[in-house]
Amino acid sequence: MRRGLSARLRESLAGFRSLLTFLTIIPAGGEFNLAPRHFYWTPLIGLIEGLLSTPPLLISRPIGVALAVALMYIINGFQHMDGFLDFGEVLLTGRRGEEAVRVLKDPHRGAFALALGLIDLVLVYSSVSSMGKVAMVTLPIAESSAAYAMFMTAHLGKPGESGVGKLFVMGSKGGVNLALSTIIYLVSTAAVPLIYHWDLPTLILLVPVSLLTAIVVALLVTRLSNLRLGFVNGDVLGFSFESSKVTLLVIYSIMIYAASLS
């Protein structure tokens, strides 16, 4: 019994390393085939991405924020932004079915995708900038929440017929994977504010807002993907991540501004 549990734990940790290698530029090692089966680790990986992005916030605000935002995209190798642009263009063109799939697979960026990417960058930069040093806490939480939304989109979505995204969608199924990812996400979300000694009322407000936003974005993206494409693939997962992140950063900045007025 103990030996079996130890073997499962070693495999889970190996899966975490594989997923970290696949989702980021961090060379953690591991075999790719383990990554989809342990997709539930993704909220912790999002938290790590966010924590690694925050050090520049300690220097002067304009350049510090710019460097932090740049690090966010560099650390994950622009994977999520790529999906955000591809599926965002599908939504903006209004195409469905096979026509939508052709737009999704078109390697050339259209005006819709470029405009959407610019809007995303402006909102992310302005939100982080408006929060000042508080972003040291909110940025990792936003990244972890975005990763959880990506997992939920995979869990709720229909897999495509082929592609790497299909492996992650299939790997996210099952109640055990959902429970594991949710627990990892909630612990990740609560850990950072506690480290920075945030008060309990703020924590009680922050966790439900983050969780609810991640779930709503996942439900909405899954619905849109089913209507437009008929399935969820890697680009849709990237769109879910980036949409959830920018939404939460905007919400956090509004909450902080409202708190400053009281």
Coordinates of C-alpha atoms in Angstrom, one line a residue:
M1 CA 0.0 0.0 0.0
R2 CA 2.7 2.5 1.0
R3 CA 4.9 1.4 -1.9
G4 CA 1.9 2.0 -4.3
L5 CA 1.3 5.4 -2.8
S6 CA 4.9 6.4 -3.1
A7 CA 5.0 5.3 -6.8
R8 CA 1.9 7.4 -7.6
L9 CA 3.5 10.4 -5.8
R10 CA 6.7 10.1 -7.7
E11 CA 4.7 9.9 -11.0
S12 CA 2.7 12.9 -10.0
L13 CA 5.8 14.9 -9.3
A14 CA 7.3 13.8 -12.6
G15 CA 4.2 14.9 -14.3
F16 CA 4.5 18.3 -12.6
R17 CA 8.0 18.6 -14.0
S18 CA 6.9 17.6 -17.5
L19 CA 4.0 20.1 -17.4
L20 CA 6.3 22.9 -16.1
T21 CA 8.7 22.1 -19.0
F22 CA 5.9 22.2 -21.6
L23 CA 4.0 25.3 -20.3
T24 CA 7.0 27.4 -19.6
I25 CA 10.6 28.0 -20.8
I26 CA 11.9 26.5 -17.5
P27 CA 13.9 23.3 -18.4
A28 CA 12.5 21.1 -15.6
G29 CA 12.9 17.9 -17.5
G30 CA 10.4 15.0 -17.6
E31 CA 8.7 13.2 -20.4
F32 CA 6.0 14.9 -22.4
N33 CA 3.5 12.0 -22.2
L34 CA 3.2 12.6 -18.5
A35 CA 2.2 16.3 -18.9
P36 CA -1.4 15.8 -20.1
R37 CA -2.2 13.2 -17.5
H38 CA -1.2 15.6 -14.7
F39 CA -2.7 18.8 -16.1
Y40 CA -4.3 19.4 -12.7
W41 CA -1.0 20.9 -11.6
T42 CA -1.5 23.9 -13.9
P43 CA -2.7 26.4 -11.2
L44 CA 0.6 25.9 -9.3
I45 CA 2.5 26.4 -12.5
G46 CA 0.5 29.6 -13.1
L47 CA 1.5 30.7 -9.6
I48 CA 5.1 30.1 -10.3
E49 CA 4.9 32.1 -13.5
G50 CA 3.4 35.0 -11.6
L51 CA 5.9 34.9 -8.8
L52 CA 8.8 34.9 -11.2
S53 CA 7.3 37.9 -13.0
T54 CA 7.0 40.2 -9.9
P55 CA 10.6 41.1 -9.0
P56 CA 10.7 44.0 -11.5
L57 CA 7.8 45.6 -9.7
L58 CA 10.3 46.6 -6.9
I59 CA 11.9 49.2 -9.2
S60 CA 10.4 52.4 -10.6
R61 CA 6.9 51.9 -11.8
P62 CA 6.9 52.5 -15.6
I63 CA 9.9 50.4 -16.5
G64 CA 9.3 47.9 -13.6
V65 CA 5.7 47.2 -14.8
A66 CA 6.8 46.9 -18.4
L67 CA 9.5 44.4 -17.4
A68 CA 7.0 42.4 -15.3
V69 CA 4.4 42.2 -18.1
A70 CA 7.1 41.2 -20.5
L71 CA 8.3 38.5 -18.2
M72 CA 4.8 37.1 -17.9
Y73 CA 4.7 36.4 -21.6
I74 CA 8.4 35.3 -21.9
I75 CA 8.2 32.8 -19.1
N76 CA 5.3 30.9 -20.8
G77 CA 6.9 31.3 -24.2
F78 CA 4.0 33.4 -25.5
Q79 CA 1.9 30.1 -25.8
H80 CA -1.2 31.5 -24.3
M81 CA -1.0 34.8 -26.2
D82 CA -0.7 32.8 -29.5
G83 CA -3.9 30.9 -28.7
F84 CA -5.6 34.1 -27.5
L85 CA -4.9 35.8 -30.9
D86 CA -5.9 32.7 -33.0
F87 CA -9.2 31.9 -31.3
G88 CA -9.9 35.7 -30.7
E89 CA -9.8 36.1 -34.5
V90 CA -12.2 33.3 -35.0
L91 CA -14.7 35.0 -32.6
L92 CA -14.3 38.4 -34.2
T93 CA -14.7 37.1 -37.8
G94 CA -18.0 35.5 -36.8
R95 CA -17.2 32.2 -38.6
R96 CA -18.5 28.8 -37.6
G97 CA -17.7 25.2 -38.3
E98 CA -15.1 24.4 -41.0
E99 CA -14.7 28.1 -41.9
A100 CA -13.8 28.9 -38.3
V101 CA -11.3 26.0 -38.2
R102 CA -9.6 27.4 -41.4
V103 CA -9.3 30.8 -39.7
L104 CA -7.9 29.2 -36.6
K105 CA -5.2 27.3 -38.6
D106 CA -4.3 30.3 -40.8
P107 CA -0.7 31.1 -39.9
H108 CA -1.1 34.8 -40.9
R109 CA -2.4 37.3 -38.4
G110 CA -5.3 39.4 -39.4
A111 CA -6.2 42.9 -38.3
F112 CA -8.6 41.5 -35.7
A113 CA -5.9 39.5 -34.0
L114 CA -3.5 42.4 -33.9
A115 CA -6.1 44.7 -32.5
L116 CA -7.1 42.2 -29.9
G117 CA -3.5 41.6 -28.8
L118 CA -2.9 45.3 -28.5
I119 CA -6.1 45.8 -26.3
D120 CA -4.9 42.9 -24.1
L121 CA -1.5 44.3 -23.6
V122 CA -2.8 47.8 -22.8
L123 CA -5.3 46.4 -20.3
V124 CA -2.7 44.2 -18.6
Y125 CA -0.1 47.0 -18.4
S126 CA -2.5 49.6 -17.1
S127 CA -4.1 47.3 -14.6
V128 CA -0.7 46.2 -13.1
S129 CA 0.5 49.8 -13.1
S130 CA -2.5 51.1 -11.3
M131 CA -2.0 48.5 -8.5
G132 CA 1.5 49.5 -7.7
K133 CA 3.3 47.2 -5.2
V134 CA 0.0 45.4 -4.5
A135 CA 0.6 43.7 -7.8
M136 CA 3.3 41.6 -6.1
V137 CA 0.3 39.7 -4.6
T138 CA -2.4 40.1 -7.2
L139 CA -0.3 39.2 -10.2
P140 CA 0.6 35.6 -9.1
I141 CA -3.0 35.1 -8.0
A142 CA -4.2 36.2 -11.5
E143 CA -1.8 33.9 -13.2
S144 CA -2.9 30.9 -11.0
S145 CA -6.5 31.7 -11.6
A146 CA -6.0 32.0 -15.3
A147 CA -4.3 28.6 -15.3
Y148 CA -7.3 27.1 -13.3
A149 CA -9.7 28.6 -15.9
M150 CA -7.6 26.9 -18.6
F151 CA -7.9 23.6 -16.8
M152 CA -11.6 24.1 -16.3
T153 CA -12.1 24.9 -20.0
A154 CA -10.3 21.6 -20.9
H155 CA -12.4 19.7 -18.3
L156 CA -15.7 21.1 -19.6
G157 CA -14.8 21.1 -23.3
K158 CA -15.1 18.5 -26.1
P159 CA -11.8 17.3 -27.4
G160 CA -10.9 17.8 -31.1
E161 CA -10.1 14.9 -33.4
S162 CA -6.3 15.4 -33.3
G163 CA -3.6 17.7 -31.9
V164 CA -1.7 18.2 -28.7
G165 CA -4.7 20.1 -27.2
K166 CA -6.8 16.9 -27.4
L167 CA -4.4 15.2 -25.0
F168 CA -4.8 17.9 -22.4
V169 CA -8.5 18.0 -22.8
M170 CA -8.7 14.2 -22.3
G171 CA -6.2 14.4 -19.4
S172 CA -8.4 16.9 -17.5
K173 CA -11.4 14.7 -17.4
G174 CA -12.6 12.9 -14.2
G175 CA -13.7 14.0 -10.8
V176 CA -10.4 13.2 -9.2
N177 CA -8.5 15.5 -11.6
L178 CA -11.0 18.3 -11.0
A179 CA -10.8 17.9 -7.2
L180 CA -7.0 17.9 -7.3
S181 CA -6.8 21.0 -9.5
T182 CA -9.3 22.9 -7.4
I183 CA -7.5 22.1 -4.2
I184 CA -4.1 23.1 -5.7
Y185 CA -5.7 26.3 -7.0
L186 CA -7.4 27.3 -3.7
V187 CA -4.2 26.6 -1.7
S188 CA -2.1 28.6 -4.3
T189 CA -4.6 31.5 -4.2
A190 CA -4.6 31.8 -0.4
A191 CA -0.9 31.2 0.1
V192 CA 0.5 34.4 -1.5
P193 CA -1.7 36.9 0.5
L194 CA -0.9 35.0 3.7
I195 CA 2.9 35.2 3.0
Y196 CA 2.5 39.0 2.6
H197 CA 0.4 39.1 5.8
W198 CA -2.8 40.4 4.2
D199 CA -5.7 40.6 6.6
L200 CA -8.4 37.9 6.7
P201 CA -11.3 40.0 5.3
T202 CA -9.3 40.8 2.2
L203 CA -8.4 37.2 1.7
I204 CA -12.0 36.1 2.2
L205 CA -13.1 38.6 -0.6
L206 CA -10.2 37.8 -2.9
V207 CA -10.5 34.0 -3.1
P208 CA -14.2 33.8 -4.1
V209 CA -13.9 36.7 -6.6
S210 CA -10.9 34.9 -8.3
L211 CA -12.6 31.5 -8.2
L212 CA -15.9 32.8 -9.6
T213 CA -14.2 34.8 -12.3
A214 CA -12.1 31.8 -13.4
I215 CA -15.2 29.5 -13.6
V216 CA -17.3 32.1 -15.4
V217 CA -14.6 32.7 -18.0
A218 CA -14.1 28.9 -18.5
L219 CA -17.9 28.3 -18.9
L220 CA -18.1 31.2 -21.4
V221 CA -15.1 30.2 -23.5
T222 CA -16.2 26.6 -23.5
R223 CA -19.6 27.6 -24.8
L224 CA -18.2 29.9 -27.5
S225 CA -15.7 27.2 -28.6
N226 CA -18.5 24.6 -28.9
L227 CA -20.6 27.0 -30.9
R228 CA -17.8 28.1 -33.2
L229 CA -15.5 25.1 -33.6
G230 CA -17.4 22.2 -32.0
F231 CA -14.4 21.4 -29.8
V232 CA -11.7 22.7 -27.5
N233 CA -8.1 22.7 -28.6
G234 CA -4.8 24.3 -27.5
D235 CA -5.7 27.7 -28.9
V236 CA -8.9 27.8 -27.0
L237 CA -7.1 26.9 -23.8
G238 CA -4.7 29.7 -24.4
F239 CA -7.6 32.1 -25.1
S240 CA -9.2 31.0 -21.8
F241 CA -5.9 31.6 -19.9
E242 CA -5.3 35.1 -21.3
S243 CA -9.0 36.2 -21.1
S244 CA -9.2 35.1 -17.4
K245 CA -5.9 36.8 -16.6
V246 CA -6.8 40.2 -18.1
T247 CA -10.3 40.1 -16.7
L248 CA -9.0 39.4 -13.2
L249 CA -6.3 42.1 -13.3
V250 CA -8.9 44.7 -14.4
I251 CA -11.2 43.5 -11.5
Y252 CA -8.4 43.7 -9.0
S253 CA -7.4 47.2 -10.1
I254 CA -11.0 48.4 -9.7
M255 CA -11.3 46.7 -6.3
I256 CA -8.1 48.4 -5.1
Y257 CA -9.2 51.8 -6.4
A258 CA -12.6 51.4 -4.7
A259 CA -10.9 50.5 -1.4
S260 CA -8.8 53.6 -1.6
L261 CA -11.9 55.8 -1.8
S262 CA -13.4 54.3 1.3

